[in-house]
Amino acid sequence: MSHTYEAKAVEALVELGLMTAHDQLDGTAQKAAADNWSYSHFLGYLLDAELKGKYQRTVAMNTRFAHFPYRKQLEDFDFKAQPSIDPKIIDELATMRFLAEGRNVVLLGPPGVGKTHLAIALAVKAIEAGHRAYFINAMDMARKLAEATEGNHLPRLIKNLTKMRLLILDELGYLELSKPQASLLFQVISLRYEAALPIILTSNKAFGDWASVFAADHVMASAALDRLLHKSTIINIRGDSYRLKEKRLAGISTNINSHSIQPDQS
Ligand code: ADP
Ligand code: MG
C-alpha cells in the first residue's frame, strides 16, 4: 500500500491504464508548479494528453486491423488527371456522412483509374474519425467464406464481417465466383445492408454485367444490386490507367498508344 498520494497517483494511473498521463505526470507537475497552474488546469492538461494518446493508439490499431494492401490518402489523388470524378462528391464522402447514413460507395471503372486508391483513402478518413474499417479483395473474401463453411465457423466469420463500421470489398467482378461463393458474398451484403453498415465496393463491371459476377444467377445479382444501391453513392470513373498515363508522360513506354494498352492488374 502506498503511503503518499503522490505514489497513489502513479499507482492509480497504471491501474486505470492511463499510461500517457502516467508517463507525463512528473513533467506536467513540474510545469504546473513553475507556471502556477490551477489544480484543474493541471488535471485538464494531463487528461488531454491521455485522450490524444488514446486517439493515436486507436488509429494505429485500427489501421493495422484494416489490412490495407498499401496506404493512400485523398490528398495524393490528382483530380486534374481524372476529370470524370467530381471532386465535390469525394469531398462529401470525406465528411463521413455516408457512414452515419449507412450509405454504400460504389466505385466503377476500368483498371488503373484510381478505384482502390479512393477506397483506401476514404477508409483512412473513416479510421481517423475513430471507426473500424476492413479492406478485403472480393475473391479473397469469397474464398474465406467458403473455407469457413467447410470448417464450420461460417457464422463466426459472418458475424465478424458485420462488426466493423466500414467494409471495403475490392475488385468485385475481376474473377468469376462459383455459385456457393456468390451466395456467401450475397449473405454478407445482405446482413450489412440490414444493419445499415456501409460497404465501399470497387468493380470493373458495369451493373448490366453483374449476373456474370454472381455466377450467372440473375435473381441473386439483382437482389445484391438492390441492397447495394438502395442507399449509395455511385462513382463511374472513365479514362486510361493512371500508371500507363504516367509512364507515357515520362516517355518510358513510347510504344504504348491507346489501342495497344493492355488492362493492368491493379
Ligand atoms: P484501380 O483500383 O482503379 O485499378 P488504383 O487505385 O490501383 O486503380 O490506381 C493505380 C495506381 O495509380 C495507384 O498507385 C494509384 O495511387 C494511382 N492513381 C490512380 N489514379 C490516380 C490519380 N488520379 N491521382 C494519383 N494517383 C492515382
Ligand atoms: Mg484496384
mmCIF file of C-alpha atoms and ligand atoms in Angstrom:
data_model
loop_
_atom_site.group_PDB
_atom_site.id
_atom_site.type_symbol
_atom_site.label_atom_id
_atom_site.label_comp_id
_atom_site.label_asym_id
_atom_site.label_seq_id
_atom_site.Cartn_x
_atom_site.Cartn_y
_atom_site.Cartn_z
ATOM 1 C CA MET A 1 0.000 0.000 0.000
ATOM 2 C CA SER A 2 1.301 3.467 -0.787
ATOM 3 C CA HIS A 3 1.723 5.960 1.954
ATOM 4 C CA THR A 4 1.505 9.134 -0.033
ATOM 5 C CA TYR A 5 -1.000 10.437 -2.540
ATOM 6 C CA GLU A 6 1.918 11.212 -4.882
ATOM 7 C CA ALA A 7 2.715 7.499 -5.009
ATOM 8 C CA LYS A 8 -1.003 6.692 -5.149
ATOM 9 C CA ALA A 9 -1.340 8.882 -8.258
ATOM 10 C CA VAL A 10 1.345 6.870 -10.053
ATOM 11 C CA GLU A 11 -0.209 3.566 -8.992
ATOM 12 C CA ALA A 12 -3.741 4.620 -9.879
ATOM 13 C CA LEU A 13 -2.782 5.844 -13.339
ATOM 14 C CA VAL A 14 -1.179 2.462 -14.065
ATOM 15 C CA GLU A 15 -4.158 0.589 -12.656
ATOM 16 C CA LEU A 16 -6.579 2.680 -14.706
ATOM 17 C CA GLY A 17 -4.465 2.105 -17.806
ATOM 18 C CA LEU A 18 -3.818 5.836 -18.268
ATOM 19 C CA MET A 19 -0.244 5.312 -19.400
ATOM 20 C CA THR A 20 0.255 8.602 -21.236
ATOM 21 C CA ALA A 21 -0.851 10.507 -18.139
ATOM 22 C CA HIS A 22 1.422 8.233 -16.089
ATOM 23 C CA ASP A 23 4.418 8.961 -18.306
ATOM 24 C CA GLN A 24 3.753 12.693 -18.333
ATOM 25 C CA LEU A 25 2.813 13.081 -14.655
ATOM 26 C CA ASP A 26 6.186 14.262 -13.326
ATOM 27 C CA GLY A 27 6.918 16.624 -16.216
ATOM 28 C CA THR A 28 3.429 18.108 -16.069
ATOM 29 C CA ALA A 29 3.605 18.534 -12.284
ATOM 30 C CA GLN A 30 6.881 20.417 -12.670
ATOM 31 C CA LYS A 31 5.398 22.641 -15.370
ATOM 32 C CA ALA A 32 2.339 23.253 -13.206
ATOM 33 C CA ALA A 33 4.496 24.315 -10.237
ATOM 34 C CA ALA A 34 6.761 26.516 -12.372
ATOM 35 C CA ASP A 35 3.853 28.265 -14.114
ATOM 36 C CA ASN A 36 1.493 28.402 -11.158
ATOM 37 C CA TRP A 37 -1.281 26.411 -12.808
ATOM 38 C CA SER A 38 -4.591 25.911 -11.052
ATOM 39 C CA TYR A 39 -5.297 22.315 -9.959
ATOM 40 C CA SER A 40 -7.967 21.911 -12.603
ATOM 41 C CA HIS A 41 -5.664 23.282 -15.309
ATOM 42 C CA PHE A 42 -3.124 20.642 -14.313
ATOM 43 C CA LEU A 43 -5.707 17.874 -14.372
ATOM 44 C CA GLY A 44 -7.187 19.009 -17.688
ATOM 45 C CA TYR A 45 -3.726 19.206 -19.267
ATOM 46 C CA LEU A 46 -2.824 15.701 -18.152
ATOM 47 C CA LEU A 47 -6.147 14.179 -19.243
ATOM 48 C CA ASP A 48 -5.941 15.950 -22.606
ATOM 49 C CA ALA A 49 -2.556 14.287 -23.209
ATOM 50 C CA GLU A 50 -4.135 10.948 -22.271
ATOM 51 C CA LEU A 51 -7.033 11.456 -24.704
ATOM 52 C CA LYS A 52 -4.650 12.402 -27.525
ATOM 53 C CA GLY A 53 -2.529 9.335 -26.793
ATOM 54 C CA LYS A 54 -5.628 7.145 -26.725
ATOM 55 C CA TYR A 55 -6.785 8.518 -30.077
ATOM 56 C CA GLN A 56 -3.381 7.853 -31.653
ATOM 57 C CA ARG A 57 -3.337 4.289 -30.282
ATOM 58 C CA THR A 58 -6.856 3.647 -31.609
ATOM 59 C CA VAL A 59 -5.951 4.966 -35.063
ATOM 60 C CA ALA A 60 -2.765 2.871 -35.139
ATOM 61 C CA MET A 61 -4.633 -0.267 -34.018
ATOM 62 C CA ASN A 62 -7.477 0.253 -36.482
ATOM 63 C CA THR A 63 -5.008 0.907 -39.294
ATOM 64 C CA ARG A 64 -3.358 -2.462 -38.606
ATOM 65 C CA PHE A 65 -6.756 -4.124 -38.379
ATOM 66 C CA ALA A 66 -7.817 -2.686 -41.767
ATOM 67 C CA HIS A 67 -5.259 -4.766 -43.720
ATOM 68 C CA PHE A 68 -4.728 -2.171 -46.426
ATOM 69 C CA PRO A 69 -2.587 -3.523 -49.270
ATOM 70 C CA TYR A 70 -0.938 -0.084 -49.311
ATOM 71 C CA ARG A 71 -1.666 3.292 -47.848
ATOM 72 C CA LYS A 72 -3.203 6.053 -49.926
ATOM 73 C CA GLN A 73 -4.527 9.471 -48.984
ATOM 74 C CA LEU A 74 -7.190 11.613 -50.610
ATOM 75 C CA GLU A 75 -4.610 14.390 -50.631
ATOM 76 C CA ASP A 76 -2.447 12.278 -53.006
ATOM 77 C CA PHE A 77 -5.238 11.923 -55.546
ATOM 78 C CA ASP A 78 -4.767 14.102 -58.614
ATOM 79 C CA PHE A 79 -8.268 15.175 -59.599
ATOM 80 C CA LYS A 80 -6.967 17.067 -62.621
ATOM 81 C CA ALA A 81 -5.683 13.809 -64.044
ATOM 82 C CA GLN A 82 -9.124 12.262 -63.526
ATOM 83 C CA PRO A 83 -11.760 14.681 -64.877
ATOM 84 C CA SER A 84 -14.525 12.052 -64.792
ATOM 85 C CA ILE A 85 -14.675 12.375 -60.982
ATOM 86 C CA ASP A 86 -16.375 15.381 -59.442
ATOM 87 C CA PRO A 87 -14.125 16.358 -56.501
ATOM 88 C CA LYS A 88 -17.190 17.687 -54.662
ATOM 89 C CA ILE A 89 -18.578 14.152 -54.432
ATOM 90 C CA ILE A 90 -15.333 12.918 -52.882
ATOM 91 C CA ASP A 91 -15.294 15.908 -50.510
ATOM 92 C CA GLU A 92 -18.802 14.991 -49.393
ATOM 93 C CA LEU A 93 -17.781 11.382 -48.838
ATOM 94 C CA ALA A 94 -14.779 12.594 -46.846
ATOM 95 C CA THR A 95 -17.193 14.163 -44.332
ATOM 96 C CA MET A 96 -18.052 10.548 -43.396
ATOM 97 C CA ARG A 97 -21.776 11.267 -43.521
ATOM 98 C CA PHE A 98 -22.137 8.100 -45.572
ATOM 99 C CA LEU A 99 -21.043 6.104 -42.515
ATOM 100 C CA ALA A 100 -23.746 7.618 -40.330
ATOM 101 C CA GLU A 101 -26.350 7.088 -43.040
ATOM 102 C CA GLY A 102 -25.329 3.524 -43.858
ATOM 103 C CA ARG A 103 -24.771 4.628 -47.442
ATOM 104 C CA ASN A 104 -22.622 2.463 -49.719
ATOM 105 C CA VAL A 105 -19.993 3.815 -52.080
ATOM 106 C CA VAL A 106 -19.621 2.057 -55.409
ATOM 107 C CA LEU A 107 -16.550 2.857 -57.492
ATOM 108 C CA LEU A 108 -16.778 1.568 -61.039
ATOM 109 C CA GLY A 109 -14.310 1.732 -63.894
ATOM 110 C CA PRO A 110 -11.535 0.040 -65.842
ATOM 111 C CA PRO A 111 -8.235 -0.961 -64.203
ATOM 112 C CA GLY A 112 -5.800 1.671 -63.035
ATOM 113 C CA VAL A 113 -8.178 4.638 -62.782
ATOM 114 C CA GLY A 114 -7.904 5.061 -59.008
ATOM 115 C CA LYS A 115 -10.780 2.983 -57.585
ATOM 116 C CA THR A 116 -8.694 1.215 -54.947
ATOM 117 C CA HIS A 117 -6.778 4.407 -54.177
ATOM 118 C CA LEU A 118 -10.018 6.263 -53.402
ATOM 119 C CA ALA A 119 -11.474 3.326 -51.459
ATOM 120 C CA ILE A 120 -8.382 3.141 -49.228
ATOM 121 C CA ALA A 121 -8.187 6.908 -48.834
ATOM 122 C CA LEU A 122 -11.827 7.093 -47.698
ATOM 123 C CA ALA A 123 -11.259 4.218 -45.284
ATOM 124 C CA VAL A 124 -8.215 6.052 -43.871
ATOM 125 C CA LYS A 125 -10.509 9.024 -43.210
ATOM 126 C CA ALA A 126 -13.026 6.714 -41.521
ATOM 127 C CA ILE A 127 -10.272 5.374 -39.260
ATOM 128 C CA GLU A 128 -9.132 8.903 -38.454
ATOM 129 C CA ALA A 129 -12.737 9.624 -37.478
ATOM 130 C CA GLY A 130 -12.433 6.804 -34.943
ATOM 131 C CA HIS A 131 -14.143 3.969 -36.847
ATOM 132 C CA ARG A 132 -13.041 0.476 -37.685
ATOM 133 C CA ALA A 133 -12.636 -0.450 -41.336
ATOM 134 C CA TYR A 134 -11.596 -3.656 -43.037
ATOM 135 C CA PHE A 135 -10.227 -3.987 -46.546
ATOM 136 C CA ILE A 136 -10.523 -7.248 -48.444
ATOM 137 C CA ASN A 137 -10.376 -8.356 -52.040
ATOM 138 C CA ALA A 138 -13.822 -9.683 -53.027
ATOM 139 C CA MET A 139 -12.443 -13.012 -54.258
ATOM 140 C CA ASP A 140 -10.352 -13.473 -51.093
ATOM 141 C CA MET A 141 -13.451 -12.866 -49.028
ATOM 142 C CA ALA A 142 -15.479 -15.344 -51.051
ATOM 143 C CA ARG A 143 -12.714 -17.936 -50.565
ATOM 144 C CA LYS A 144 -12.525 -17.236 -46.838
ATOM 145 C CA LEU A 145 -16.286 -17.609 -46.533
ATOM 146 C CA ALA A 146 -16.192 -20.914 -48.431
ATOM 147 C CA GLU A 147 -13.357 -22.182 -46.190
ATOM 148 C CA ALA A 148 -15.291 -21.089 -43.108
ATOM 149 C CA THR A 149 -18.278 -23.090 -44.348
ATOM 150 C CA GLU A 150 -16.130 -26.205 -44.664
ATOM 151 C CA GLY A 151 -14.529 -25.557 -41.270
ATOM 152 C CA ASN A 152 -17.911 -24.988 -39.634
ATOM 153 C CA HIS A 153 -17.175 -21.474 -38.490
ATOM 154 C CA LEU A 154 -19.165 -19.523 -41.064
ATOM 155 C CA PRO A 155 -21.483 -17.859 -38.505
ATOM 156 C CA ARG A 156 -18.442 -16.537 -36.620
ATOM 157 C CA LEU A 157 -16.833 -15.142 -39.782
ATOM 158 C CA ILE A 158 -20.061 -13.545 -40.968
ATOM 159 C CA LYS A 159 -20.549 -12.010 -37.540
ATOM 160 C CA ASN A 160 -17.018 -10.613 -37.681
ATOM 161 C CA LEU A 161 -17.711 -9.135 -41.103
ATOM 162 C CA THR A 162 -20.609 -7.188 -39.638
ATOM 163 C CA LYS A 163 -18.601 -5.851 -36.719
ATOM 164 C CA MET A 164 -16.550 -3.188 -38.443
ATOM 165 C CA ARG A 165 -18.266 0.046 -39.374
ATOM 166 C CA LEU A 166 -16.857 0.028 -42.911
ATOM 167 C CA LEU A 167 -16.092 -2.904 -45.191
ATOM 168 C CA ILE A 168 -14.115 -2.328 -48.380
ATOM 169 C CA LEU A 169 -14.760 -5.002 -50.968
ATOM 170 C CA ASP A 170 -12.189 -4.561 -53.677
ATOM 171 C CA GLU A 171 -12.263 -5.835 -57.250
ATOM 172 C CA LEU A 172 -15.639 -7.494 -57.336
ATOM 173 C CA GLY A 173 -16.106 -8.966 -60.789
ATOM 174 C CA TYR A 174 -12.450 -9.387 -61.768
ATOM 175 C CA LEU A 175 -12.714 -13.116 -61.197
ATOM 176 C CA GLU A 176 -15.832 -15.203 -61.518
ATOM 177 C CA LEU A 177 -17.330 -16.533 -58.324
ATOM 178 C CA SER A 178 -18.668 -20.042 -58.044
ATOM 179 C CA LYS A 179 -22.344 -20.349 -57.129
ATOM 180 C CA PRO A 180 -21.658 -21.145 -53.431
ATOM 181 C CA GLN A 181 -19.124 -18.293 -53.237
ATOM 182 C CA ALA A 182 -21.625 -15.890 -54.807
ATOM 183 C CA SER A 183 -24.309 -16.890 -52.364
ATOM 184 C CA LEU A 184 -21.939 -16.427 -49.384
ATOM 185 C CA LEU A 185 -20.939 -12.999 -50.615
ATOM 186 C CA PHE A 186 -24.604 -12.159 -51.012
ATOM 187 C CA GLN A 187 -25.204 -13.079 -47.354
ATOM 188 C CA VAL A 188 -22.555 -10.592 -46.231
ATOM 189 C CA ILE A 189 -24.008 -7.848 -48.457
ATOM 190 C CA SER A 190 -27.481 -8.606 -47.114
ATOM 191 C CA LEU A 191 -26.529 -8.643 -43.455
ATOM 192 C CA ARG A 192 -24.563 -5.421 -43.692
ATOM 193 C CA TYR A 193 -27.456 -3.814 -45.532
ATOM 194 C CA GLU A 194 -29.893 -4.844 -42.806
ATOM 195 C CA ALA A 195 -27.576 -3.454 -40.146
ATOM 196 C CA ALA A 196 -27.084 -0.190 -42.143
ATOM 197 C CA LEU A 197 -23.332 -0.828 -42.203
ATOM 198 C CA PRO A 198 -21.765 0.605 -45.340
ATOM 199 C CA ILE A 199 -19.583 -1.086 -47.922
ATOM 200 C CA ILE A 200 -17.175 0.604 -50.292
ATOM 201 C CA LEU A 201 -17.126 -1.575 -53.350
ATOM 202 C CA THR A 202 -14.880 -1.369 -56.381
ATOM 203 C CA SER A 203 -15.594 -3.157 -59.625
ATOM 204 C CA ASN A 204 -14.623 -3.138 -63.274
ATOM 205 C CA LYS A 205 -18.053 -4.492 -64.243
ATOM 206 C CA ALA A 206 -20.994 -2.339 -65.257
ATOM 207 C CA PHE A 207 -24.225 -3.136 -63.405
ATOM 208 C CA GLY A 208 -25.634 -4.697 -66.554
ATOM 209 C CA ASP A 209 -22.941 -7.387 -66.329
ATOM 210 C CA TRP A 210 -23.493 -8.253 -62.699
ATOM 211 C CA ALA A 211 -25.201 -11.535 -63.417
ATOM 212 C CA SER A 212 -21.795 -12.819 -64.541
ATOM 213 C CA VAL A 213 -20.299 -11.587 -61.250
ATOM 214 C CA PHE A 214 -22.877 -13.640 -59.341
ATOM 215 C CA ALA A 215 -22.285 -16.960 -61.084
ATOM 216 C CA ALA A 216 -24.862 -16.259 -63.809
ATOM 217 C CA ASP A 217 -27.615 -16.046 -61.200
ATOM 218 C CA HIS A 218 -29.732 -13.088 -62.332
ATOM 219 C CA VAL A 219 -32.014 -13.207 -59.304
ATOM 220 C CA MET A 220 -29.130 -13.133 -56.836
ATOM 221 C CA ALA A 221 -27.323 -10.444 -58.839
ATOM 222 C CA SER A 222 -30.329 -8.149 -58.836
ATOM 223 C CA ALA A 223 -31.051 -8.820 -55.158
ATOM 224 C CA ALA A 224 -27.421 -7.908 -54.354
ATOM 225 C CA LEU A 225 -27.599 -4.768 -56.521
ATOM 226 C CA ASP A 226 -30.880 -3.822 -54.870
ATOM 227 C CA ARG A 227 -29.297 -3.838 -51.439
ATOM 228 C CA LEU A 228 -26.060 -2.221 -52.520
ATOM 229 C CA LEU A 229 -27.684 0.577 -54.491
ATOM 230 C CA HIS A 230 -30.687 1.324 -52.277
ATOM 231 C CA LYS A 231 -28.633 3.932 -50.421
ATOM 232 C CA SER A 232 -25.449 4.584 -52.320
ATOM 233 C CA THR A 233 -23.116 7.000 -53.991
ATOM 234 C CA ILE A 234 -22.002 5.670 -57.340
ATOM 235 C CA ILE A 235 -18.831 6.947 -58.919
ATOM 236 C CA ASN A 236 -18.261 5.994 -62.513
ATOM 237 C CA ILE A 237 -14.642 6.514 -63.440
ATOM 238 C CA ARG A 238 -13.609 6.597 -67.051
ATOM 239 C CA GLY A 239 -10.309 7.022 -68.815
ATOM 240 C CA ASP A 240 -6.959 5.323 -69.155
ATOM 241 C CA SER A 241 -4.920 3.706 -66.452
ATOM 242 C CA TYR A 242 -3.102 6.356 -64.409
ATOM 243 C CA ARG A 243 0.069 4.263 -64.294
ATOM 244 C CA LEU A 244 0.206 3.899 -68.054
ATOM 245 C CA LYS A 245 -0.539 7.591 -68.454
ATOM 246 C CA GLU A 246 2.315 8.433 -66.077
ATOM 247 C CA LYS A 247 4.671 6.162 -67.984
ATOM 248 C CA ARG A 248 3.628 7.711 -71.263
ATOM 249 C CA LEU A 249 4.238 11.184 -69.875
ATOM 250 C CA ALA A 250 7.656 10.094 -68.670
ATOM 251 C CA GLY A 251 8.346 8.750 -72.163
ATOM 252 C CA ILE A 252 9.065 5.293 -70.771
ATOM 253 C CA SER A 253 6.554 3.458 -72.913
ATOM 254 C CA THR A 254 6.631 5.418 -76.106
ATOM 255 C CA ASN A 255 5.270 2.391 -77.933
ATOM 256 C CA ILE A 256 2.093 2.368 -75.842
ATOM 257 C CA ASN A 257 -0.814 4.003 -77.544
ATOM 258 C CA SER A 258 -4.472 3.944 -76.714
ATOM 259 C CA HIS A 259 -5.054 0.930 -78.982
ATOM 260 C CA SER A 260 -2.350 -1.267 -77.536
ATOM 261 C CA ILE A 261 -2.966 -0.601 -73.834
ATOM 262 C CA GLN A 262 -3.406 -3.877 -72.026
ATOM 263 C CA PRO A 263 -5.534 -3.819 -68.886
ATOM 264 C CA ASP A 264 -3.091 -3.796 -65.992
ATOM 265 C CA GLN A 265 -3.528 -5.998 -62.993
ATOM 266 C CA SER A 266 -4.186 -3.341 -60.399
HETATM 267 P P1 ADP B 1 -7.845 0.702 -59.818
HETATM 268 O O1 ADP B 1 -8.178 0.226 -58.455
HETATM 269 O O2 ADP B 1 -8.910 1.545 -60.444
HETATM 270 O O3 ADP B 1 -7.406 -0.405 -60.719
HETATM 271 P P2 ADP B 1 -5.668 2.023 -58.461
HETATM 272 O O4 ADP B 1 -6.420 2.794 -57.449
HETATM 273 O O5 ADP B 1 -4.972 0.796 -58.007
HETATM 274 O O6 ADP B 1 -6.590 1.687 -59.703
HETATM 275 O O7 ADP B 1 -4.631 3.006 -59.152
HETATM 276 C C1 ADP B 1 -3.447 2.526 -59.769
HETATM 277 C C2 ADP B 1 -2.283 3.389 -59.292
HETATM 278 O O8 ADP B 1 -2.399 4.687 -59.833
HETATM 279 C C3 ADP B 1 -2.231 3.548 -57.786
HETATM 280 O O9 ADP B 1 -0.894 3.618 -57.382
HETATM 281 C C4 ADP B 1 -2.916 4.888 -57.554
HETATM 282 O O10 ADP B 1 -2.442 5.521 -56.390
HETATM 283 C C5 ADP B 1 -2.538 5.656 -58.801
HETATM 284 N N1 ADP B 1 -3.564 6.593 -59.241
HETATM 285 C C6 ADP B 1 -4.651 6.321 -59.990
HETATM 286 N N2 ADP B 1 -5.344 7.428 -60.266
HETATM 287 C C7 ADP B 1 -4.700 8.438 -59.662
HETATM 288 C C8 ADP B 1 -4.903 9.859 -59.577
HETATM 289 N N3 ADP B 1 -5.925 10.456 -60.206
HETATM 290 N N4 ADP B 1 -4.023 10.587 -58.845
HETATM 291 C C9 ADP B 1 -2.977 9.999 -58.229
HETATM 292 N N5 ADP B 1 -2.713 8.678 -58.282
HETATM 293 C C10 ADP B 1 -3.554 7.900 -58.990
HETATM 294 MG MG MG B 2 -7.991 -1.720 -57.775
#
